[in-house]
Amino acid sequence: MRRSVTSYWVGFAIILALVAIAPLLLPEFWRRFVTEILIWGLLAMSSDILIGYTGMVSFGHSVFFGLGMYCAAAALLTTKPPNLWLAVLYGLAGALAVSLFVAYFATRLRDIYFSITTLVFSQIFYVVIFTWTEVTGGENGLTFSRPALAIPGLFSVPFTTETLHWFVLAVVTISFLTIRRVTQSPFGMVLQAIRENEPRARAIGYAVERYKIVAVMLSGLFAGLAGILYAIQNKFAAPDFVFFLVSGEVVIFNVMGGIGTLAGPIAGAAFFLLLREGLSRYFTEYYLIPVGIIFTAMVIFMPQGLLGFARRRLNQ
């Protein structure tokens, strides 16, 4: 057992070191691409709190991602000079508020009905953002300046490709360790009990609905954080990121990487984005056909995802 834990943390440290030095070795395009993988991996990891640990498939994660993005944009557009930490605060507050709203209604339902309800909410917010042109910019979205990386009274430096990558890496690493600790806590054990047998968890005396609401809010909070990072990297917010297709891709990341593993969704995001980037260069507008074939094959032959397949091979 101790050897397994040691191997886990050694592997974690090696991967962390490789990702940290990536911007020093890669050309400009791939630097940004690796940073984007980290952001999408954080979004996928936030979704895994619901899918993998609570047994609730959400098709509304684009709402939390998009609201985090738009609230951060609002903070950056209304403060002079743009303040990074105020943008983070606004984005997290917006994502948390909307996740509480969605959770209050959606967690009253189970299974496919929960999924459909989250899908409906994602479409409602998409239409509101798309049509409220005076505030959200409509289909054109919002553009803004990137804030400086600053700690008041200590330092203030502009973001470069490298410093932004390291900032995103630090945020994603802290988020991973936080979510891992939460899922291994008594609270996380209750979520897994709800996933395995909700009626029995309720019969034991757990307030299942409250645990579900907290799980959705926690998941929405980290999804909003991913939206903030994406907005800062690309310096814009657009309604396309609130559309339900983003939520569908997040579910695909989880399935490809390995549901209920936290690290698996990040690996799934990396694999999917690299696969899409590579195939789109050869198949142009038809690249989704081979992507779909590969995804179908993985579901059939690797149902536990990339991480589960790797574990099984190592155990052999």
Coordinates of C-alpha atoms in Angstrom, one line a residue:
M1 CA 0.0 0.0 0.0
R2 CA 2.8 2.4 1.0
R3 CA 4.7 1.5 -2.3
S4 CA 1.5 2.3 -4.3
V5 CA 1.1 5.7 -2.6
T6 CA 4.8 6.5 -3.1
S7 CA 4.6 5.6 -6.8
Y8 CA 1.5 7.8 -7.2
W9 CA 3.2 10.9 -5.7
V10 CA 6.5 10.2 -7.6
G11 CA 4.5 10.0 -10.9
F12 CA 2.6 13.1 -9.9
A13 CA 5.8 15.1 -9.3
I14 CA 7.3 13.9 -12.6
I15 CA 4.3 14.9 -14.6
L16 CA 4.1 18.3 -12.8
A17 CA 7.7 19.0 -13.5
L18 CA 7.3 18.1 -17.2
V19 CA 4.3 20.4 -17.6
A20 CA 6.1 23.1 -15.7
I21 CA 9.1 23.2 -18.1
A22 CA 6.9 22.7 -21.2
P23 CA 6.7 26.5 -22.1
L24 CA 10.5 26.6 -22.0
L25 CA 10.8 23.9 -24.6
L26 CA 7.8 24.3 -26.9
P27 CA 7.1 26.8 -29.7
E28 CA 4.5 29.5 -29.1
F29 CA 1.5 27.7 -30.4
W30 CA 2.1 24.6 -28.3
R31 CA 2.7 26.7 -25.2
R32 CA -0.7 28.1 -25.4
F33 CA -2.1 24.7 -26.3
V34 CA -0.7 23.0 -23.2
T35 CA -2.1 25.9 -21.1
E36 CA -5.5 25.4 -22.7
I37 CA -5.4 21.7 -21.9
L38 CA -4.8 22.5 -18.3
I39 CA -7.9 24.8 -18.2
W40 CA -10.2 22.2 -20.0
G41 CA -8.8 19.6 -17.7
L42 CA -9.8 21.6 -14.6
L43 CA -13.3 21.9 -16.1
A44 CA -13.5 18.2 -16.7
M45 CA -12.2 17.5 -13.2
S46 CA -14.9 19.7 -11.7
S47 CA -17.5 17.7 -13.6
D48 CA -16.0 14.4 -12.2
I49 CA -17.2 15.5 -8.8
L50 CA -20.7 14.9 -10.0
I51 CA -20.3 12.2 -12.6
G52 CA -17.6 10.0 -10.9
Y53 CA -18.2 10.6 -7.2
T54 CA -21.9 11.4 -6.9
G55 CA -23.3 9.5 -9.9
M56 CA -25.0 12.6 -11.4
V57 CA -24.4 13.3 -15.1
S58 CA -24.5 17.1 -15.7
F59 CA -25.1 18.6 -19.1
G60 CA -25.1 22.1 -17.6
H61 CA -21.4 22.6 -16.8
S62 CA -21.1 25.1 -19.6
V63 CA -23.3 27.4 -17.5
F64 CA -20.8 27.5 -14.6
F65 CA -17.9 27.8 -17.0
G66 CA -19.5 30.6 -19.0
L67 CA -20.8 32.6 -16.0
G68 CA -17.3 32.5 -14.5
M69 CA -16.0 33.8 -17.8
Y70 CA -18.5 36.6 -18.1
C71 CA -18.4 37.7 -14.5
A72 CA -14.6 37.9 -14.7
A73 CA -15.0 39.9 -17.9
A74 CA -17.4 42.3 -16.2
A75 CA -14.8 42.9 -13.4
L76 CA -12.0 43.5 -15.9
L77 CA -14.1 45.9 -17.9
T78 CA -15.4 48.0 -15.0
T79 CA -12.2 48.5 -13.0
K80 CA -9.2 50.6 -14.1
P81 CA -6.6 49.2 -14.1
P82 CA -7.9 45.6 -14.5
N83 CA -7.5 43.7 -11.3
L84 CA -6.8 39.9 -11.5
W85 CA -8.0 39.1 -8.0
L86 CA -11.2 41.1 -8.4
A87 CA -11.9 39.2 -11.6
V88 CA -11.3 35.9 -9.8
L89 CA -13.7 37.0 -7.0
Y90 CA -16.4 38.1 -9.4
G91 CA -16.1 34.9 -11.5
L92 CA -16.3 32.6 -8.5
A93 CA -19.2 34.5 -7.0
G94 CA -21.1 34.3 -10.2
A95 CA -20.5 30.6 -10.7
L96 CA -21.4 29.9 -7.1
A97 CA -24.6 31.8 -7.3
V98 CA -25.8 30.2 -10.5
S99 CA -24.7 26.7 -9.3
L100 CA -26.9 27.2 -6.2
F101 CA -29.8 28.2 -8.4
V102 CA -29.4 25.2 -10.7
A103 CA -28.8 22.8 -7.8
Y104 CA -31.9 23.9 -5.9
F105 CA -34.1 22.8 -8.7
A106 CA -32.1 20.0 -10.5
T107 CA -31.2 18.0 -7.4
R108 CA -34.9 17.3 -6.7
L109 CA -34.7 14.9 -9.6
R110 CA -32.6 11.8 -10.3
D111 CA -30.9 10.0 -13.1
I112 CA -31.8 11.2 -16.6
Y113 CA -34.2 13.8 -15.3
F114 CA -31.4 15.6 -13.5
S115 CA -29.3 15.5 -16.6
I116 CA -32.2 16.9 -18.7
T117 CA -32.8 19.7 -16.2
T118 CA -29.2 20.8 -16.2
L119 CA -29.3 20.8 -20.0
V120 CA -32.5 23.0 -20.0
F121 CA -30.8 25.5 -17.6
S122 CA -27.7 25.6 -19.9
Q123 CA -30.0 26.6 -22.8
I124 CA -31.9 29.1 -20.8
F125 CA -28.7 30.9 -19.8
Y126 CA -27.3 30.6 -23.3
V127 CA -30.4 32.4 -24.7
V128 CA -30.2 35.1 -22.1
I129 CA -26.5 35.8 -22.7
F130 CA -27.0 35.6 -26.5
T131 CA -29.9 38.1 -26.6
W132 CA -28.9 40.5 -23.8
T133 CA -26.7 42.4 -26.1
E134 CA -26.4 45.6 -24.0
V135 CA -24.7 43.7 -21.2
T136 CA -23.1 40.6 -22.7
G137 CA -22.3 41.9 -26.2
G138 CA -24.6 39.2 -27.7
E139 CA -23.0 37.0 -30.3
N140 CA -19.9 39.2 -30.5
G141 CA -19.1 38.6 -26.8
L142 CA -16.9 40.8 -24.7
T143 CA -13.2 41.6 -25.2
F144 CA -11.0 43.1 -22.5
S145 CA -7.4 43.6 -21.5
R146 CA -5.5 41.0 -19.6
P147 CA -4.7 42.0 -16.0
A148 CA -1.3 42.0 -14.5
L149 CA -0.1 39.3 -12.1
A150 CA 0.1 41.4 -9.0
I151 CA 0.2 41.1 -5.2
P152 CA -0.5 44.6 -3.8
G153 CA 2.6 46.1 -2.1
L154 CA 4.9 43.3 -3.3
F155 CA 5.1 43.1 -7.1
S156 CA 3.2 43.6 -10.4
V157 CA 4.3 42.0 -13.6
P158 CA 2.4 41.6 -16.9
F159 CA 1.4 38.1 -18.0
T160 CA 3.5 36.5 -20.6
T161 CA 2.9 33.1 -22.2
E162 CA 5.2 31.5 -19.7
T163 CA 4.0 33.2 -16.6
L164 CA 0.4 32.7 -17.5
H165 CA 1.1 29.0 -18.0
W166 CA 2.8 28.7 -14.6
F167 CA -0.1 30.6 -13.0
V168 CA -2.7 28.3 -14.6
L169 CA -0.6 25.3 -13.6
A170 CA -0.4 26.4 -10.0
V171 CA -4.2 27.0 -9.9
V172 CA -5.0 23.6 -11.5
T173 CA -2.6 21.8 -9.1
I174 CA -4.1 23.4 -6.0
S175 CA -7.6 22.7 -7.3
F176 CA -6.6 19.0 -8.0
L177 CA -5.2 18.6 -4.5
T178 CA -8.2 20.3 -2.9
I179 CA -10.8 18.2 -4.8
R180 CA -8.8 15.0 -4.1
R181 CA -8.8 15.9 -0.3
V182 CA -12.6 16.6 -0.5
T183 CA -13.4 13.3 -2.2
Q184 CA -11.4 11.4 0.3
S185 CA -13.0 13.1 3.3
P186 CA -16.1 11.9 5.1
F187 CA -18.1 14.2 2.9
G188 CA -16.7 12.6 -0.2
M189 CA -17.5 9.1 1.2
V190 CA -21.1 10.2 1.6
L191 CA -21.2 11.3 -2.0
Q192 CA -19.9 7.9 -3.1
A193 CA -22.5 6.2 -0.9
I194 CA -25.2 8.3 -2.7
R195 CA -23.7 7.2 -6.0
E196 CA -23.8 3.5 -5.1
N197 CA -27.2 3.3 -3.4
E198 CA -29.1 6.6 -2.8
P199 CA -32.1 5.0 -1.0
R200 CA -29.8 3.3 1.5
A201 CA -27.9 6.5 2.1
R202 CA -31.1 8.2 2.8
A203 CA -32.3 5.4 5.1
I204 CA -29.1 5.6 7.1
G205 CA -30.0 9.2 7.9
Y206 CA -28.0 11.4 5.5
A207 CA -29.7 14.5 4.1
V208 CA -29.1 13.3 0.5
E209 CA -30.6 16.5 -1.1
R210 CA -28.3 18.7 0.9
Y211 CA -25.2 16.7 0.0
K212 CA -26.2 16.8 -3.7
I213 CA -26.7 20.6 -3.6
V214 CA -23.2 21.1 -2.0
A215 CA -21.7 18.7 -4.6
V216 CA -23.2 20.7 -7.5
M217 CA -22.1 24.0 -5.9
L218 CA -18.5 22.7 -5.4
S219 CA -18.4 21.4 -8.9
G220 CA -19.8 24.7 -10.3
L221 CA -17.2 26.7 -8.3
F222 CA -14.3 24.9 -9.9
A223 CA -16.0 25.0 -13.3
G224 CA -16.3 28.8 -12.8
L225 CA -12.6 28.9 -11.9
A226 CA -11.8 27.2 -15.2
G227 CA -13.9 29.8 -17.0
I228 CA -12.0 32.6 -15.3
L229 CA -8.7 31.2 -16.4
Y230 CA -9.9 30.7 -20.0
A231 CA -11.1 34.3 -20.1
I232 CA -7.8 35.6 -18.9
Q233 CA -5.9 33.5 -21.4
N234 CA -7.9 34.5 -24.4
K235 CA -9.0 38.0 -23.3
F236 CA -12.6 37.5 -24.4
A237 CA -15.9 35.9 -23.3
A238 CA -18.4 34.5 -25.9
P239 CA -21.9 32.9 -25.6
D240 CA -20.6 29.8 -27.5
F241 CA -18.9 28.7 -24.2
V242 CA -22.3 28.6 -22.5
F243 CA -23.8 26.4 -25.2
F244 CA -24.6 22.8 -24.1
L245 CA -22.0 21.3 -26.6
V246 CA -19.3 22.4 -24.2
S247 CA -21.0 20.3 -21.5
G248 CA -21.1 17.4 -23.9
E249 CA -17.4 17.6 -24.5
V250 CA -16.7 17.7 -20.8
V251 CA -18.6 14.4 -20.4
I252 CA -16.5 13.0 -23.3
F253 CA -13.3 14.0 -21.5
N254 CA -14.4 12.1 -18.4
V255 CA -15.3 9.0 -20.3
M256 CA -12.1 9.0 -22.3
G257 CA -9.9 9.6 -19.3
G258 CA -11.6 7.6 -16.7
I259 CA -14.6 8.5 -14.6
G260 CA -14.1 8.9 -10.8
T261 CA -10.3 9.3 -10.9
L262 CA -9.8 13.1 -11.1
A263 CA -6.6 12.7 -13.0
G264 CA -8.4 10.8 -15.7
P265 CA -10.5 13.7 -16.9
I266 CA -7.4 15.8 -17.3
A267 CA -5.8 13.0 -19.4
G268 CA -9.0 12.7 -21.3
A269 CA -9.1 16.4 -22.1
A270 CA -5.5 16.2 -23.3
F271 CA -6.1 13.2 -25.4
F272 CA -9.3 14.6 -27.0
L273 CA -7.8 18.0 -27.7
L274 CA -4.6 16.6 -29.2
L275 CA -6.6 14.1 -31.3
R276 CA -8.9 16.8 -32.6
E277 CA -6.0 19.1 -33.4
G278 CA -4.1 16.4 -35.2
L279 CA -7.1 15.0 -37.2
S280 CA -8.4 18.5 -38.1
R281 CA -5.2 19.1 -40.0
Y282 CA -5.8 16.1 -42.3
F283 CA -9.6 15.8 -42.5
T284 CA -10.4 19.5 -42.2
E285 CA -14.2 19.8 -41.7
Y286 CA -14.7 16.1 -41.6
Y287 CA -12.4 15.5 -38.6
L288 CA -15.3 14.7 -36.3
I289 CA -15.9 11.4 -38.2
P290 CA -12.6 9.8 -37.1
V291 CA -12.9 11.4 -33.7
G292 CA -16.3 9.8 -33.2
I293 CA -15.1 6.4 -34.4
I294 CA -12.2 6.5 -32.0
F295 CA -14.4 7.6 -29.1
T296 CA -16.9 4.7 -29.9
A297 CA -14.0 2.2 -30.0
M298 CA -12.7 3.5 -26.6
V299 CA -16.2 3.1 -25.0
I300 CA -16.4 -0.5 -26.3
F301 CA -12.9 -1.7 -25.7
M302 CA -11.7 0.7 -22.9
P303 CA -14.8 1.3 -20.8
Q304 CA -12.7 2.4 -17.8
G305 CA -10.9 5.1 -19.9
L306 CA -7.3 5.7 -20.4
L307 CA -6.3 5.8 -16.8
G308 CA -8.2 2.5 -16.0
F309 CA -6.6 0.8 -19.0
A310 CA -3.2 2.0 -17.9
R311 CA -3.8 0.7 -14.4
R312 CA -5.0 -2.7 -15.7
R313 CA -1.9 -3.1 -17.9
L314 CA 0.5 -2.1 -15.1
N315 CA -1.2 -4.6 -12.7
Q316 CA -0.6 -7.4 -15.3

